[in-house]
Coordinates of C-alpha atoms and ligand atoms in Angstrom, one line a residue:
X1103 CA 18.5 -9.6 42.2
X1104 CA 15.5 -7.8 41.6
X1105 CA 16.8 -7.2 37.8
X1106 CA 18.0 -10.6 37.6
X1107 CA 14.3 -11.7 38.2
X1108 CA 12.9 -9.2 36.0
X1109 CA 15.0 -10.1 32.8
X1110 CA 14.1 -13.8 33.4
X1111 CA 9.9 -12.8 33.6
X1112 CA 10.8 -10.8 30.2
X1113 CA 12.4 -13.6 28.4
X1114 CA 9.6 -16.4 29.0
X1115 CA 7.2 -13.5 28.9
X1116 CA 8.6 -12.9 25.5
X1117 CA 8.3 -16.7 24.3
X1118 CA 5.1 -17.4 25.8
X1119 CA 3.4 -14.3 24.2
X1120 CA 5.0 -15.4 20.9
X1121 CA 3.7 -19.1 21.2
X1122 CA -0.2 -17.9 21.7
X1123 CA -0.2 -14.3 20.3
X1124 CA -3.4 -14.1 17.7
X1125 CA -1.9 -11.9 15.4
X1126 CA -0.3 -14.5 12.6
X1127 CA 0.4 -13.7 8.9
X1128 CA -2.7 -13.9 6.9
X1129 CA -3.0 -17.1 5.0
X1130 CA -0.9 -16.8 1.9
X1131 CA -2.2 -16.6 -1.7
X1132 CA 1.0 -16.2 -3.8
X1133 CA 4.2 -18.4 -4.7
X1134 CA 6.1 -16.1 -2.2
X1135 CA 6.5 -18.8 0.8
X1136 CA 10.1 -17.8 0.4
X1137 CA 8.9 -14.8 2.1
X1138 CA 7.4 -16.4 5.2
X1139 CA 10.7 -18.5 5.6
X1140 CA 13.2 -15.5 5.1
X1141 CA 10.9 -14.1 7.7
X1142 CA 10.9 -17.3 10.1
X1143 CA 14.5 -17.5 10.1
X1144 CA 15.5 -13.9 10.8
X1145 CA 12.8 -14.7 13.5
X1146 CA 15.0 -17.5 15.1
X1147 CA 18.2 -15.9 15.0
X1148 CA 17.4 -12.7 16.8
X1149 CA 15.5 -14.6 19.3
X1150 CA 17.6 -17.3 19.8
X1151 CA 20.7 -14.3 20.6
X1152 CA 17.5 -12.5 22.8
X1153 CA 17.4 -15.6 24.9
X1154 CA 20.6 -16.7 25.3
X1155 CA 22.5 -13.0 26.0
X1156 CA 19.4 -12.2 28.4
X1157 CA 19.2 -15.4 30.4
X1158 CA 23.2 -14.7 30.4
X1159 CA 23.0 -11.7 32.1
X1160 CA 20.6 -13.3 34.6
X1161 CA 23.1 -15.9 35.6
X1162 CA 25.8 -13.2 36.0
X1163 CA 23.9 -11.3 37.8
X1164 CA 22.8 -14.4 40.4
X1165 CA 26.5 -15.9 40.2
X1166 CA 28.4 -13.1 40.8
X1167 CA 26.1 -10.8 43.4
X1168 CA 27.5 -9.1 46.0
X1169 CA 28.5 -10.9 49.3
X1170 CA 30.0 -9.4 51.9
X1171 CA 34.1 -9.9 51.6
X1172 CA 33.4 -13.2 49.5
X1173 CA 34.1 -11.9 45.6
X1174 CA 37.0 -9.4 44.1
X1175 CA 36.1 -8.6 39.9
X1176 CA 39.2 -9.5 38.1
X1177 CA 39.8 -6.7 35.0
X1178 CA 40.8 -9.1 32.0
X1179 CA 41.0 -6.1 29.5
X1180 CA 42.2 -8.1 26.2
X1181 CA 41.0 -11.6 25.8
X1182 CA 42.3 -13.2 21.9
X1183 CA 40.4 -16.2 22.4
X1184 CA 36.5 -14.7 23.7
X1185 CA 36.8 -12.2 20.9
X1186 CA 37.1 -14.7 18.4
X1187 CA 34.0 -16.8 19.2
X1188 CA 32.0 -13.5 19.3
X1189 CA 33.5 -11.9 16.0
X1190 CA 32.8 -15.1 14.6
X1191 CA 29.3 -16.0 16.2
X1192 CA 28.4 -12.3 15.3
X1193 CA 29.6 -13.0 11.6
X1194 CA 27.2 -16.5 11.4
X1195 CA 24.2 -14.3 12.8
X1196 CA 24.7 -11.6 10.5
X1197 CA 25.1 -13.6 7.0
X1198 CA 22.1 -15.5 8.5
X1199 CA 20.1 -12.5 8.7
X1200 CA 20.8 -10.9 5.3
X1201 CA 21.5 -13.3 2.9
X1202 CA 18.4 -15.7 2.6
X1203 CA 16.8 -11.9 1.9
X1204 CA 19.2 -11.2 -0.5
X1205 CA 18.3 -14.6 -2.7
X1206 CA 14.7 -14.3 -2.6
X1207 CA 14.9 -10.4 -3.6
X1208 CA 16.9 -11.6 -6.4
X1209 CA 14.0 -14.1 -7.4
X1210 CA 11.8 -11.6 -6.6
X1211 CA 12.4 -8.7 -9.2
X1212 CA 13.1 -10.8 -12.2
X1213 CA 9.8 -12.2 -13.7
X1214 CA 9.8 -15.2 -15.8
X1215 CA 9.4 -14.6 -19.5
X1216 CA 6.2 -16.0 -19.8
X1217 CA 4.6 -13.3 -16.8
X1218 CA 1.4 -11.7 -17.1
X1219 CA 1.6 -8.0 -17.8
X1220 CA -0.1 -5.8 -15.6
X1221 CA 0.5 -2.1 -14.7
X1222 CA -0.2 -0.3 -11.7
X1223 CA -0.7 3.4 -11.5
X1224 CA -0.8 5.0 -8.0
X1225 CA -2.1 8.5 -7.4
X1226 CA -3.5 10.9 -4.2
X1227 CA -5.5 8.6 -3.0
X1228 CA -6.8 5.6 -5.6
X1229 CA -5.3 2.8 -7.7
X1230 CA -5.6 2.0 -11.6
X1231 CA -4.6 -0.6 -13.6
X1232 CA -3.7 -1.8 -17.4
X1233 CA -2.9 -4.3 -19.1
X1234 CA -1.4 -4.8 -22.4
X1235 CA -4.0 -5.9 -25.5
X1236 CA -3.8 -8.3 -28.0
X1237 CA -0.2 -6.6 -29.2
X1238 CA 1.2 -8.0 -25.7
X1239 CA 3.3 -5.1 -25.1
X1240 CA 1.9 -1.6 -23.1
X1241 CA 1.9 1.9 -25.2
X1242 CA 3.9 4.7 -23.6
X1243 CA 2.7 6.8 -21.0
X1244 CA 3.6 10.3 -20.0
X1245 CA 2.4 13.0 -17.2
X1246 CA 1.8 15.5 -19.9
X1247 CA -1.1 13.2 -21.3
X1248 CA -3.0 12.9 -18.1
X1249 CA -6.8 14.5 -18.7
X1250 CA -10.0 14.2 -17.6
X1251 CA -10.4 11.2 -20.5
X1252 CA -7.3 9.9 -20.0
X1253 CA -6.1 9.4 -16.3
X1254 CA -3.4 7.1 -17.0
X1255 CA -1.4 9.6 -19.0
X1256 CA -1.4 7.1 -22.0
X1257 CA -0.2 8.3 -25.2
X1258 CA -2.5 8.9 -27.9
X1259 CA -0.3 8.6 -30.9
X1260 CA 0.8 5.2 -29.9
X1261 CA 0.2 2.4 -32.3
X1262 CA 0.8 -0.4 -29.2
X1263 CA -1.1 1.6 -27.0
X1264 CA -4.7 1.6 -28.8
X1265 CA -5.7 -2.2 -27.7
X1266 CA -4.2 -1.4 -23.8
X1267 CA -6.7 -2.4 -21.8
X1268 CA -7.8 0.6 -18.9
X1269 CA -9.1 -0.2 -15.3
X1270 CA -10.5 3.2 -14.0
X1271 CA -11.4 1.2 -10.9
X1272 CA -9.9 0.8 -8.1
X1273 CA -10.6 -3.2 -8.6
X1274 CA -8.2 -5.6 -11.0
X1275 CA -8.9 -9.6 -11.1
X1276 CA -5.6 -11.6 -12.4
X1277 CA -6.3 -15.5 -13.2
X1278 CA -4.3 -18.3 -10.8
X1279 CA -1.3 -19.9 -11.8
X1280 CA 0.0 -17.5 -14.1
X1281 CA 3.3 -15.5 -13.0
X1282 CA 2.2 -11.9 -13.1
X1283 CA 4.4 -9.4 -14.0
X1284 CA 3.8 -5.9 -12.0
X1285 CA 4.6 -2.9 -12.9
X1286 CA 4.3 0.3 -11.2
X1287 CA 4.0 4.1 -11.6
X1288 CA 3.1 6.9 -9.6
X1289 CA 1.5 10.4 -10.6
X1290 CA 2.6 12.4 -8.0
X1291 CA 4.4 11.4 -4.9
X1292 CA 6.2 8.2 -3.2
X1293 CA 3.3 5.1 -3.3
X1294 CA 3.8 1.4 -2.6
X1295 CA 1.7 -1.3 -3.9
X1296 CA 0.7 -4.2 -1.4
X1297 CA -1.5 -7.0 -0.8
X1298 CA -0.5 -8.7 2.4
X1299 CA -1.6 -12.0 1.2
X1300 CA 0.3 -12.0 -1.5
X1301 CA 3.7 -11.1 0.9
X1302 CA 4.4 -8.9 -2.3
X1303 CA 4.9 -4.7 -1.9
X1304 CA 7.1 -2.4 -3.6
X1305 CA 7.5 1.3 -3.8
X1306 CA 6.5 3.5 -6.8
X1307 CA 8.5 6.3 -7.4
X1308 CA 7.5 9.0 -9.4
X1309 CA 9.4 9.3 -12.6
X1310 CA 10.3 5.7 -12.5
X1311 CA 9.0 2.1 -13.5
X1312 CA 9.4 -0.4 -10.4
X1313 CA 8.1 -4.0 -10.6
X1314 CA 7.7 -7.2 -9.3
X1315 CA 6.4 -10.6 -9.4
X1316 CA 4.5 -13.0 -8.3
X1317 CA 2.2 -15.9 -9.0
X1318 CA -1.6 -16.1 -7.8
X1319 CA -2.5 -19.5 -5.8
X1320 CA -5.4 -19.3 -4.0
X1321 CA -8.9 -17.8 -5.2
X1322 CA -10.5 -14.7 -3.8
X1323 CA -10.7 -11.0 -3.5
X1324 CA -8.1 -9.6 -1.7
X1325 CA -7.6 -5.8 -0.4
X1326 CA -4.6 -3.9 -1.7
X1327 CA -3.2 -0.9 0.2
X1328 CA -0.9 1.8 0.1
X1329 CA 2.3 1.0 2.1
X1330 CA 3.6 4.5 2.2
X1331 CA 2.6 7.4 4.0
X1332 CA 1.3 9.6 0.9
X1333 CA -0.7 12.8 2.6
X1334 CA -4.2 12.6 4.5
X1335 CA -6.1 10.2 2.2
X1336 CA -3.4 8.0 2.5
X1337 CA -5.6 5.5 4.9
X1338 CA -8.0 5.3 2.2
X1339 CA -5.9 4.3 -0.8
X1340 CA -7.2 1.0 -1.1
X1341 CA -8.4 -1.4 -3.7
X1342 CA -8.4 -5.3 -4.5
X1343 CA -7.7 -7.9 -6.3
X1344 CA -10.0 -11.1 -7.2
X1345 CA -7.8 -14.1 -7.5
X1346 CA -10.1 -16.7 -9.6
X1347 CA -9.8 -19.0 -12.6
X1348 CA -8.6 -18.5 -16.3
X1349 CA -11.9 -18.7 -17.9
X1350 CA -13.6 -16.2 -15.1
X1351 CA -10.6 -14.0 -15.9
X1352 CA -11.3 -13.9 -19.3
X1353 CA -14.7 -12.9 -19.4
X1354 CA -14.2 -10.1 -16.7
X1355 CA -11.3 -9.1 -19.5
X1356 CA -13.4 -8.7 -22.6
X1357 CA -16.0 -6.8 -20.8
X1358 CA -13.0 -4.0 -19.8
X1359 CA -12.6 -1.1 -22.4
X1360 CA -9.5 -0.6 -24.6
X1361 CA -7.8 2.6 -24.9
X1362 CA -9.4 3.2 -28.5
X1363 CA -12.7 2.6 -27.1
X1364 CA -12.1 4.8 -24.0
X1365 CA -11.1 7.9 -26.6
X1366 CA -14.0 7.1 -28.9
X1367 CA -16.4 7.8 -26.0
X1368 CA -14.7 10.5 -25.5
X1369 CA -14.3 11.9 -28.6
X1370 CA -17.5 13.6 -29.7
X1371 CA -16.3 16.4 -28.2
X1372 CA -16.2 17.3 -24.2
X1373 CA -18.4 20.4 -25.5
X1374 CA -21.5 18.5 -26.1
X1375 CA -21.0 15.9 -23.8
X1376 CA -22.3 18.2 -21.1
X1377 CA -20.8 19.8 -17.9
X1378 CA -21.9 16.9 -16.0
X1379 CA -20.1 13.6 -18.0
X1380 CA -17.4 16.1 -17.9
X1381 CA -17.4 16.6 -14.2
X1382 CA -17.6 13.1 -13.7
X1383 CA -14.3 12.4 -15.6
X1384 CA -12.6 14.7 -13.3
X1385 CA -14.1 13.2 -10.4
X1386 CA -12.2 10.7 -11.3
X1387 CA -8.8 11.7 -12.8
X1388 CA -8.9 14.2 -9.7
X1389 CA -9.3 11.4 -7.4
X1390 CA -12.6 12.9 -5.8
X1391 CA -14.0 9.4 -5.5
X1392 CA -11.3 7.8 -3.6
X1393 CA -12.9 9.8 -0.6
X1394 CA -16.9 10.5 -2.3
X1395 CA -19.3 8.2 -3.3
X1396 CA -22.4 8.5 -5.4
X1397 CA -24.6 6.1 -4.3
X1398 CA -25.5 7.3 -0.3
X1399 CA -23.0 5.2 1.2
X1400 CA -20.3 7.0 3.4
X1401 CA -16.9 7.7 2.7
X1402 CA -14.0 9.6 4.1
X1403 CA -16.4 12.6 3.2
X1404 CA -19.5 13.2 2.5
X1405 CA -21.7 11.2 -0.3
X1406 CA -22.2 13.4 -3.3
X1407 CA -25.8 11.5 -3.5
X1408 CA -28.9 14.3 -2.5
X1409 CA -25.7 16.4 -1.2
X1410 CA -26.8 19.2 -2.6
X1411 CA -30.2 21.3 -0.9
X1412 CA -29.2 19.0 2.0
X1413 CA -29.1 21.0 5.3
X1414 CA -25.9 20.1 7.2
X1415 CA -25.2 20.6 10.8
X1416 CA -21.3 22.1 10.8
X1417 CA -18.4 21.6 12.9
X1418 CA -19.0 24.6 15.0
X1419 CA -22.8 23.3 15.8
X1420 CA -24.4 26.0 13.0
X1421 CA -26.3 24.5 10.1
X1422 CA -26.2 25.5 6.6
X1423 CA -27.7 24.8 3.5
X1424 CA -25.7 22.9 1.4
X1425 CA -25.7 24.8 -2.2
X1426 CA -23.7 25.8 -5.2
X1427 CA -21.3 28.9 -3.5
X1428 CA -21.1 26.8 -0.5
X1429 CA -19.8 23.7 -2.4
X1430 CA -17.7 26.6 -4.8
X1431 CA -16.4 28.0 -1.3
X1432 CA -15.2 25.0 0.3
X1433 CA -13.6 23.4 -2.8
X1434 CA -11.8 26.4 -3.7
X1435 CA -10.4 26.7 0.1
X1436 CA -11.0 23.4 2.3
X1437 CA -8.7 24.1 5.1
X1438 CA -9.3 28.3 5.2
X1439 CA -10.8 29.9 8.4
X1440 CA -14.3 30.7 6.4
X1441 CA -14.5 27.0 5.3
X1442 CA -16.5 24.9 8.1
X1443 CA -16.5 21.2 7.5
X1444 CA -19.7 19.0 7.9
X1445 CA -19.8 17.8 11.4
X1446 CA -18.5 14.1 11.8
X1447 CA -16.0 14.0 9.3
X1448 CA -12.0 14.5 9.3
X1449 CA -10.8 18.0 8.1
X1450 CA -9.0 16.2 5.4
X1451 CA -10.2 17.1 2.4
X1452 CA -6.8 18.3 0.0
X1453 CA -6.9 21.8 -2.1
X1454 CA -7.4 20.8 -5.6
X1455 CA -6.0 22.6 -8.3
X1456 CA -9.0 22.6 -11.1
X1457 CA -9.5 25.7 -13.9
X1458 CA -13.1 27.6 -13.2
X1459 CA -14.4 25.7 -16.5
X1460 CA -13.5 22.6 -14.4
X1461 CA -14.6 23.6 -11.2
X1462 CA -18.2 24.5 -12.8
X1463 CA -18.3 20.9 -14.3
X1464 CA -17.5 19.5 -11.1
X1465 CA -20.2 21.0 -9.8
X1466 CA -22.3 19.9 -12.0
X1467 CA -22.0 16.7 -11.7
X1468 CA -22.2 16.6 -8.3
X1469 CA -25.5 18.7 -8.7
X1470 CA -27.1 15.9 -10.9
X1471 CA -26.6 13.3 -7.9
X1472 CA -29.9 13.7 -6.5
Ligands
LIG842 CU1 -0.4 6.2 -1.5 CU2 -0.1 6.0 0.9

């Protein structure tokens, strides 16, 4: 009986809990209700068979307990007729579940012709963004391109490329009520795009284009994340999106740099641009800022701002002053037995590959951060 009581107290615990929990979808901001009702209905199906087989069980369980010399079990090992209403109720559930998904993915990952291009490139531990110029059409892209002046891997020889327009931020604004066409890379390993409001995510594997669309409905600045575990910065792989109207959209747009502007700053020369603009180029195609910032404020480390003649207490209680081989040590070998981490932050910080011309640029630029 006891069990019998305790399965009942579970399924009205279960509905209760669902009729006043406070953790609801956010409000949505996208076309992608469809979402929301696929949802709603795989919600009702599985709950409606959690009710009913559970509260089953309880009547069994109350109807057939055992009295003393009252009830015998009969063994009914084959029954035609039961096994057809559960094969077939089990069939109903199951198309119920899977095929309203089915249609909306469909929708889902064929844009209308008339979408809004815009590219998404993932990497350890930031986002970046580009959209196609006044040509309409994106320039090719390739790993092998990828520098300190070119993060996105564009191609420089591309015709269609030279009017792209480059987001080396982690922040992209797209107007409302224009279909948007996304699509996605990665640099390195297994990301995935998504912006809860939007019900919208979709893996990026490296190697490979993946996309998806949707239309923006309501204005505002939403926070994209990364939906797949990616290594330790993975938390802070986040960015957002500003929802607002055409004419905003535009003038944010024009004041973005193309691709041809991006390499003309570039151009005279990395040599006599200094060790410090150069430093701050890897900062960024390394993806040092996802995790430091340069004005003060905190990150998932420390803020490159005054870091340097700083005197830091340590994780083991010692202090140190904060100078050029200590920087040079702990970047070279973050996670290594001489390397102690500033006290109050997580051991996370990733070895980074960099040459020693790089290295000394870095430095550089985090010296001239005062
Ligand atoms: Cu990228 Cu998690």
């Amino acid at each position: 009986m006891a069990i019998a009581i305790a399965l009942f107290v579970i399924v009205i615990g279960s509905i209760v809990f669902h009729l006043v929990t406070p953790w609801w979808l956010t409000p949505l901001a996208s076309n992608w209700k469809q979402m929301d009702d696929t949802l709603t209905i795989t919600l009702l199906i599985t709950g409606f068979f959690f009710v009913v087989i559970n509260l089953f069980v309880v009547y069994t369980l109350w109807r057939f307990r055992h009295r003393a010399g009252s009830q015998r079990a009969a063994y009914e090992p084959e029954n035609k007729r039961l096994e057809r209403w559960l094969i077939g109720i089990t069939t109903v559930g199951i198309v119920g579940l899977l095929a309203p998904g089915l249609a909306v993915y469909a929708d889902y990952v064929r844009p209308p012709g008339d979408a809004l291009v815009l590219e998404v490139v993932g990497q350890q531990w930031q986002w970046r963004f580009r959209f196609p110029g006044a040509s309409g059409k994106l320039g090719g892209s390739d790993a092998r391109f990828v520098s300190g002046t070119n993060p996105l891997g564009l191609d420089p020889a591309d015709p269609a490329e030279q009017d792209d327009v480059v987001i080396v931020d982690n922040e992209v604004h797209l107007p409302l009520g224009r279909p948007v066409n996304v699509l996605m890379r990665s640099h390195d390993v297994l990301h995935d795009f998504f912006v809860p409001q939007f019900r919208a995510r979709m893996n990026i594997v490296p190697g490979q284009v993946s996309s998806f669309w949707f239309t923006p409905t309501e204005p505002g600045r939403y926070e994209s994340m990364c939906a797949q575990l990616c290594g330790v910065g993975h938390a802070n792989m986040r960015g957002f999106v500003v929802l607002e109207e055409q004419a905003a959209f535009d003038a944010w747009l024009a004041k973005q740099p193309t691709f041809a502007m991006m390499l003309a700053a570039a151009a005279p020369a990395p040599q006599s641009d200094g060790p410090a603009a150069r430093g701050r180029a890897l900062a960024q195609s390394k993806g040092c800022v996802a995790c430091h910032t340069v004005d003060g404020s905190a990150g998932v480390g420390p803020t490159w701002k005054g870091l340097f003649g700083k005197t830091e207490t340590l994780k083991d209680g010692s202090t140190a002053r904060v100078d050029e081989a200590f920087v040079r040590n702990f970047i070279r070998d973050p996670q290594g037995r001489g390397a102690k981490g500033v006290k109050g932050f997580p051991p996370v910080m990733p070895k980074i590959e960099m040459s020693d011309e790089e290295l000394d640029a870095l430095l550089a630029y985090i010296q001239s951060q005062r």
